[in-house]
């Protein structure tokens, strides 16, 4: 080993360090390349160039190798480059855990696009980005790997993964049918069971299909009184929203700082949400001092708040009409400071239709938004945002528990309970499925016809509260649809949702479970 | 959690899960080659650096043994980069060997030729190293410390094979009127080592109130040699003397005081940093440095080594042949020169989490409170409009604080209470209102000592103290400390102040920081709390509504 150390020149040392960090020989001239391989300093392994132990010793014998950083010993002298390679390594690890069946070269191939996507988005491949990435829930991380370049598709992919993770005991013979359904419900065309099995997210057992359970290995999250958060394994707490990543690795370290909390509050993620996110995951009690500090920060920072609103200046006649609209309009009037002036919420799509019922139109240079536009506000972090999905749960077949969950006034929620998407009281009603509400007539029509085309079921809730879950069938009458054999006016349906695969299959299960055959 | 308590990161930090049943044994195994970085309540962080490895090697460990221990305790496979780093750094030790040459010089032998060339090209070393042959250099004895410190900065550890001098012998026997605690014995052992090369010097980090003086006495007694003790000030000097007379067989005549007042040189001499770094003018010599060359000292103890002034730093580089012991509670120097302390006085040999000593009852259980007090309404606008400095002053002197102090005094009427503040005017006003004695920096030493004494004796139960001479080291012990204002960011100061209430007693201790709400004091307070929160102290935050 010592001979080798003495045998390399400074230039060779620099080149070797480069190879160590890049795993490739592509930047090295032919002469050196041949010489390195001949002297066994570099080993080619699956297309990757690696340094032999002798070579590493040789490089380390040059502690003062130029690199711009003076007098820092190896490997610190390559700090910048190391960070980059470090982050790559973390991503590789993540990818490897998603695709355990693939070999290294294959994993790297999968990873190329995401790395280049990150840099094309102007996101540096550094520890921080890596930290953010790793803090995302499993499905989101996977989605970034599956569709690094197509942000629209990413959400669909995450949904598809989340759905298939929940599959429990479906007949493997109907594989194709189910695949198609998932493709349609999630809009993720590239979906396939083959891929999922490759990722070990899906298993076959006795002719049945099972999704991955919540068994991602042990994980823990610890908040200490010095405001550090130490995370081992994965977490669904969106740490990147309110803490600064300090370190990646087997465990990641985060720091809650005044600044990080400030950013979080600015983006609408308040102290209560932070606390809930931490508390739901923490393995040890969160120090009181940390909790109260975060609350105090919020208090200090929120003494002046800004929010958007629309100011309406109205004529006397219009005011009389608006008054007449009364309670209907009330939820959208933030304040009525003087005659002729109204301060309205920005949800124009909600109050403009009400105005139009009395024949009032609104003129003015305001940026109108759609309901979708409003959803965009939820995207909190400009860099990487979490593709929000309901918590993953196994479907609960405990009859008593399900009955308890079904005791809800919200029929939509009840449908989701039946579908297995809601398994506990603490789970909020998610918006995983495509849901269309009241006024959006076109939306409802689109949704119903999409269900008709694909043979899926819809959830239809009426203003009076009654609910029908059925496969819609075409009616000859314009504006009507057949549900369970009844001809129904689409405009009367208040809330419509396209039901996902699991709902469709679980309603069947429900029937059989009522006979206790499960 | 699995039963293995250690998580090793690829950046060579190690996280120890303190709730694991084997945490204690793991800690004992890894402390020999790593440094404790922080120790909050659940997970302690250690780090492996070149320096910590070299120190481990110099005291006899091998790379195989170190990696073996990591494998034993690690929850996951060890990253290749970590094991490579350890092997590599350990291999490097021994590349540079420093040995005796003649009366004037030492010889530095370099194992690999390539390193010899690099040393020759190194500007900072050219005035120190004189080439002897292709692979060795001569170095003047006086430059021993400087050379080692410079080379460590370059990434070259020097294996210093020259044993330390024994100094003029002096039997120092401990009395049997006290039993040293296990950690004091461990710390002293860690420092003294086996007496071979690479042992006999270093720094011991122990919390305030845990009996660092005893560690000093244990070391002195183990070496039994003429000893020079450097202390930050006259109060500490006297305290050392009291302790030595109380716990060792040394007689009054054996112990000298070398201070502004007296210049005695005895087998055991205690002096202050201040008198050592005194000189007539900027161009003059430090004439008291002669003290170091007297009597053949075999041991120098640097009490509160984090306060070591720069000139004493420099002379310490020349004293590499003498046993050295640095004692401190907080090796954070606000000037960031911790690593120089380590390289000149010696590496950290012992460190222990504060809360562990608290759990075992060796230091008092302390509760930290941050009390938030609003400004009176009429001050809010002046505060908002004030310049930076004024802002801090308005916040610090928030008149509402007085009422809070009053309440605390009432709540703790059976405690001994110290009230510490930054601004004399505020303290004077408090003194006038509450009637308790006020100690300021301008007060004569004698008067101050008298007051401290009657506080110790229980004749006075409350003292108001200004930021005396920029440190709290000479303050007497208490069970309640009220900080009515503090400086920005002195983690050091905060830790020393907490130290005043850590000496074990029958009641729990309380540390109150008074902070004006919505002011810059909030930020200041948080910065000050950083060190203690890393030690696992948790501040409760309370809001005082009706001040």
Coordinates of N, CA, C and O in Angstrom, one line a residue, chain B residues 291-397:
Chain B
X291 N 7.9 33.1 36.6 CA 7.3 32.1 37.6 C 7.4 30.7 37.0 O 7.6 29.7 37.7
X292 N 7.1 30.6 35.7 CA 7.0 29.3 35.1 C 8.4 28.5 35.1 O 8.5 27.3 35.0
X293 N 9.5 29.3 35.2 CA 10.8 28.7 35.1 C 11.4 28.4 36.5 O 12.5 27.9 36.6
X294 N 10.6 28.7 37.5 CA 11.1 28.5 38.9 C 10.8 27.1 39.4 O 9.9 26.5 38.9
X295 N 11.5 26.7 40.4 CA 11.1 25.6 41.2 C 11.0 24.2 40.5 O 10.7 23.2 41.2
X296 N 11.1 24.1 39.3 CA 11.0 22.8 38.6 C 9.6 22.3 38.8 O 9.4 21.2 39.3
X297 N 8.6 23.0 38.3 CA 7.2 22.5 38.3 C 7.1 21.2 37.6 O 7.6 21.0 36.5
X298 N 6.3 20.3 38.2 CA 6.0 19.0 37.5 C 4.6 19.0 37.0 O 4.2 18.1 36.2
X299 N 3.8 20.0 37.5 CA 2.4 20.0 37.1 C 1.9 21.4 37.1 O 2.2 22.2 38.0
X300 N 1.2 21.8 36.0 CA 0.5 23.1 36.0 C -1.0 22.8 35.8 O -1.4 22.1 35.0
X301 N -1.8 23.4 36.7 CA -3.2 23.2 36.7 C -3.8 24.6 36.1 O -3.5 25.6 36.7
X302 N -4.5 24.5 35.1 CA -5.2 25.7 34.5 C -6.7 25.6 34.9 O -7.5 24.9 34.3
X303 N -7.0 26.4 36.0 CA -8.4 26.3 36.4 C -9.2 27.2 35.5 O -8.7 28.3 35.0
X304 N -10.4 26.8 35.2 CA -11.3 27.6 34.2 C -10.5 27.9 33.0 O -10.3 29.0 32.6
X305 N -10.0 26.8 32.3 CA -9.1 27.0 31.2 C -9.7 27.7 30.1 O -9.0 28.3 29.2
X306 N -11.0 27.8 30.0 CA -11.6 28.5 28.9 C -11.4 30.0 29.0 O -11.6 30.8 28.1
X307 N -10.8 30.5 30.2 CA -10.6 31.9 30.3 C -9.1 32.2 30.1 O -8.7 33.4 30.3
X308 N -8.3 31.2 29.8 CA -6.9 31.4 29.6 C -6.6 32.6 28.6 O -7.0 32.6 27.5
X309 N -5.9 33.6 29.2 CA -5.6 34.8 28.3 C -4.5 34.5 27.3 O -3.7 33.6 27.5
X310 N -4.5 35.2 26.2 CA -3.7 34.9 25.0 C -2.2 34.8 25.4 O -1.5 33.9 24.9
X311 N -1.6 35.7 26.2 CA -0.2 35.5 26.5 C 0.1 34.2 27.2 O 1.2 33.6 26.9
X312 N -0.8 33.8 28.0 CA -0.5 32.5 28.7 C -0.6 31.3 27.8 O 0.1 30.3 27.9
X313 N -1.5 31.5 26.8 CA -1.6 30.6 25.7 C -0.2 30.3 25.1 O 0.3 29.2 24.9
X314 N 0.4 31.5 24.8 CA 1.7 31.4 24.1 C 2.8 30.8 24.9 O 3.5 29.9 24.4
X315 N 2.8 31.1 26.2 CA 3.9 30.5 27.0 C 3.6 29.0 27.2 O 4.6 28.3 27.3
X316 N 2.4 28.7 27.2 CA 2.0 27.3 27.4 C 2.7 26.4 26.2 O 3.0 25.3 26.5
X317 N 2.8 27.0 25.1 CA 3.5 26.3 24.0 C 4.9 25.9 24.4 O 5.5 24.9 23.9
X318 N 5.5 26.7 25.3 CA 6.9 26.3 25.7 C 7.0 25.3 26.8 O 8.0 24.9 27.2
X319 N 5.8 25.1 27.4 CA 5.8 24.3 28.6 C 5.4 22.8 28.3 O 4.8 22.2 29.2
X320 N 5.7 22.3 27.1 CA 5.2 21.0 26.7 C 5.9 19.9 27.5 O 5.4 18.8 27.4
X321 N 6.9 20.2 28.3 CA 7.6 19.1 29.0 C 7.0 18.9 30.4 O 7.4 18.0 31.1
X322 N 6.0 19.7 30.7 CA 5.5 19.7 32.1 C 4.0 19.1 32.0 O 3.3 19.3 31.0
X323 N 3.7 18.3 33.0 CA 2.3 17.8 33.1 C 1.3 19.0 33.1 O 1.5 19.9 33.9
X324 N 0.2 18.9 32.4 CA -0.7 20.0 32.3 C -2.1 19.5 32.5 O -2.5 18.5 31.9
X325 N -2.9 20.2 33.3 CA -4.3 19.8 33.6 C -5.2 21.1 33.4 O -5.0 22.1 34.1
X326 N -6.0 21.0 32.4 CA -7.0 22.1 32.2 C -8.3 21.7 32.8 O -8.8 20.6 32.6
X327 N -9.0 22.6 33.5 CA -10.3 22.3 34.1 C -11.3 23.3 33.7 O -11.0 24.5 33.6
X328 N -12.4 22.9 33.3 CA -13.5 23.8 32.8 C -14.8 23.1 32.9 O -14.9 21.9 32.8
X329 N -15.9 24.0 32.9 CA -17.2 23.4 32.8 C -17.7 23.5 31.4 O -18.6 22.8 30.9
X330 N -17.2 24.5 30.7 CA -17.8 24.9 29.4 C -16.7 25.2 28.5 O -16.2 26.3 28.5
X331 N -16.4 24.2 27.6 CA -15.3 24.6 26.7 C -15.9 25.2 25.5 O -15.7 24.8 24.4
X332 N -16.6 26.3 25.7 CA -17.0 27.1 24.6 C -16.3 28.5 24.9 O -16.6 29.1 25.9
X333 N -15.4 28.8 24.0 CA -14.9 30.2 24.1 C -15.6 31.0 23.1 O -15.8 30.6 22.0
X334 N -16.0 32.2 23.5 CA -16.8 33.0 22.5 C -15.9 33.4 21.4 O -16.3 33.8 20.3
X335 N -14.5 33.3 21.6 CA -13.6 33.6 20.5 C -13.3 32.4 19.6 O -12.5 32.5 18.7
X336 N -13.9 31.3 19.9 CA -13.7 30.1 19.0 C -12.4 29.5 19.1 O -11.9 28.9 18.1
X337 N -11.6 29.7 20.2 CA -10.2 29.1 20.2 C -10.1 27.8 21.0 O -9.1 27.5 21.5
X338 N -11.3 27.1 21.0 CA -11.2 25.9 21.8 C -10.1 24.9 21.4 O -9.5 24.3 22.1
X339 N -10.0 24.8 20.0 CA -9.0 23.9 19.5 C -7.6 24.2 19.9 O -6.8 23.3 20.1
X340 N -7.3 25.5 20.1 CA -6.0 25.9 20.6 C -5.8 25.4 22.0 O -4.7 25.0 22.4
X341 N -6.8 25.6 22.8 CA -6.7 25.1 24.2 C -6.4 23.6 24.2 O -5.4 23.1 24.8
X342 N -7.1 22.9 23.3 CA -6.8 21.4 23.2 C -5.4 21.1 22.8 O -4.8 20.2 23.3
X343 N -4.9 21.9 21.8 CA -3.6 21.5 21.3 C -2.5 21.9 22.2 O -1.4 21.3 22.2
X344 N -2.7 23.0 23.0 CA -1.6 23.4 23.8 C -1.6 22.9 25.3 O -0.7 22.4 25.8
X345 N -2.8 23.0 25.9 CA -2.9 22.4 27.2 C -3.0 20.9 27.1 O -2.3 20.2 27.8
X346 N -3.9 20.5 26.2 CA -4.0 19.0 26.0 C -5.4 18.7 25.6 O -6.3 19.5 25.9
X347 N -5.6 17.5 25.0 CA -6.9 17.1 24.5 C -7.9 16.9 25.7 O -7.5 16.7 26.8
X348 N -9.2 16.9 25.3 CA -10.2 16.6 26.3 C -10.1 15.2 26.7 O -10.1 14.3 25.9
X349 N -9.9 14.9 28.0 CA -9.7 13.5 28.4 C -10.9 13.0 29.1 O -11.1 11.8 29.2
X350 N -11.8 13.9 29.6 CA -12.9 13.4 30.3 C -14.1 14.4 30.2 O -13.8 15.6 30.2
X351 N -15.2 13.9 30.0 CA -16.4 14.8 29.8 C -17.6 14.0 30.2 O -17.6 12.8 30.0
X352 N -18.6 14.6 30.8 CA -19.7 13.8 31.2 C -21.0 14.6 31.1 O -21.0 15.8 31.3
X353 N -22.1 14.0 30.6 CA -23.3 14.8 30.5 C -23.8 15.3 31.8 O -23.8 14.6 32.8
X354 N -24.2 16.5 31.8 CA -24.6 17.2 33.1 C -25.8 16.4 33.8 O -25.8 16.2 35.0
X355 N -26.7 16.1 32.9 CA -27.9 15.5 33.5 C -27.7 14.2 34.2 O -28.4 13.8 35.1
X356 N -26.6 13.5 33.7 CA -26.3 12.3 34.3 C -25.8 12.5 35.8 O -26.2 11.7 36.7
X357 N -25.0 13.5 36.0 CA -24.6 13.8 37.4 C -25.8 14.3 38.2 O -25.9 14.0 39.4
X358 N -26.7 14.9 37.5 CA -27.9 15.4 38.3 C -28.7 14.2 38.7 O -29.1 14.1 39.8
X359 N -28.9 13.2 37.8 CA -29.6 12.0 38.1 C -29.0 11.3 39.3 O -29.7 10.7 40.1
X360 N -27.7 11.3 39.3 CA -27.0 10.5 40.4 C -26.9 11.3 41.6 O -26.3 10.9 42.6
X361 N -27.4 12.6 41.6 CA -27.4 13.4 42.8 C -26.1 14.1 43.1 O -26.0 14.6 44.2
X362 N -25.2 14.1 42.2 CA -24.0 14.8 42.4 C -24.0 16.3 42.2 O -23.2 17.1 42.7
X363 N -25.0 16.7 41.4 CA -25.2 18.1 41.3 C -26.7 18.3 41.5 O -27.5 17.4 41.3
X364 N -27.1 19.5 41.9 CA -28.5 19.7 42.3 C -29.4 19.7 41.1 O -29.0 19.9 40.0
X365 N -30.7 19.3 41.4 CA -31.6 19.3 40.3 C -32.0 20.8 40.1 O -32.4 21.5 41.0
X366 N -31.9 21.2 38.9 CA -32.2 22.6 38.6 C -33.3 22.8 37.6 O -33.4 22.1 36.6
X367 N -34.2 23.7 37.9 CA -35.3 24.1 37.0 C -35.0 25.4 36.4 O -34.7 26.4 37.1
X368 N -35.1 25.5 35.1 CA -34.8 26.8 34.5 C -36.1 27.4 34.0 O -37.0 26.7 33.4
X369 N -36.3 28.7 34.3 CA -37.6 29.3 33.9 C -37.3 30.6 33.1 O -36.4 31.3 33.5
X370 N -38.0 30.7 32.0 CA -37.9 32.0 31.4 C -39.2 32.7 31.6 O -40.2 32.2 31.2
X371 N -39.1 33.9 32.3 CA -40.3 34.6 32.6 C -40.5 35.8 31.6 O -39.5 36.6 31.4
X372 N -41.6 35.8 30.9 CA -41.8 36.9 29.9 C -42.7 38.0 30.5 O -43.8 37.7 31.0
X373 N -42.1 39.2 30.5 CA -42.8 40.3 31.1 C -43.1 41.4 30.1 O -42.1 41.8 29.4
X374 N -44.3 41.8 30.0 CA -44.6 42.9 29.0 C -44.0 44.2 29.4 O -43.8 44.4 30.6
X375 N -43.7 45.0 28.5 CA -43.3 46.4 28.8 C -44.5 47.2 29.2 O -45.6 46.9 28.8
X376 N -44.4 48.2 30.1 CA -45.5 49.0 30.4 C -45.9 49.7 29.1 O -45.1 50.0 28.3
X377 N -47.2 49.9 29.0 CA -47.7 50.5 27.7 C -47.0 51.7 27.3 O -46.7 51.9 26.1
X378 N -46.7 52.6 28.3 CA -46.1 53.9 27.9 C -44.7 53.7 27.4 O -44.1 54.6 26.8
X379 N -44.1 52.5 27.5 CA -42.7 52.3 27.0 C -42.7 51.6 25.7 O -41.7 51.6 25.0
X380 N -43.9 51.1 25.3 CA -43.9 50.3 24.0 C -43.5 51.2 22.8 O -42.6 50.7 22.0
X381 N -44.0 52.4 22.7 CA -43.6 53.2 21.6 C -42.2 53.7 21.6 O -41.4 53.5 20.7
X382 N -41.7 54.2 22.8 CA -40.3 54.5 22.8 C -39.4 53.3 22.5 O -38.4 53.5 21.8
X383 N -39.8 52.2 22.9 CA -39.0 51.0 22.6 C -38.9 50.8 21.1 O -37.9 50.6 20.5
X384 N -40.1 50.8 20.5 CA -40.2 50.6 19.0 C -39.3 51.6 18.2 O -38.8 51.2 17.2
X385 N -39.3 52.8 18.7 CA -38.6 53.8 18.0 C -37.1 53.9 18.3 O -36.3 54.6 17.6
X386 N -36.6 53.2 19.3 CA -35.3 53.4 19.8 C -34.3 52.7 18.9 O -34.6 51.9 18.1
X387 N -33.0 53.2 19.0 CA -31.9 52.5 18.2 C -31.6 51.2 18.9 O -32.0 50.9 20.0
X388 N -30.8 50.4 18.2 CA -30.5 49.0 18.6 C -30.0 49.0 20.1 O -30.6 48.2 20.9
X389 N -29.0 49.8 20.4 CA -28.5 49.7 21.8 C -29.5 50.2 22.8 O -29.7 49.5 23.9
X390 N -30.2 51.3 22.5 CA -31.2 51.8 23.5 C -32.3 50.7 23.6 O -32.8 50.6 24.8
X391 N -32.6 50.1 22.6 CA -33.7 49.1 22.6 C -33.4 48.1 23.7 O -34.2 47.7 24.5
X392 N -32.1 47.6 23.6 CA -31.7 46.6 24.5 C -31.8 47.1 26.0 O -32.3 46.4 26.9
X393 N -31.4 48.3 26.1 CA -31.4 48.9 27.5 C -32.9 49.1 28.0 O -33.1 48.7 29.2
X394 N -33.7 49.6 27.2 CA -35.1 49.7 27.6 C -35.7 48.4 28.0 O -36.4 48.2 29.0
X395 N -35.4 47.4 27.2 CA -36.0 46.1 27.5 C -35.4 45.5 28.8 O -36.1 45.0 29.6
X396 N -34.1 45.7 28.9 CA -33.4 45.2 30.1 C -33.9 45.8 31.4 O -34.1 45.2 32.4
X397 N -34.1 47.1 31.3 CA -34.6 47.9 32.4 C -36.1 48.0 32.6 O -36.6 48.8 33.3

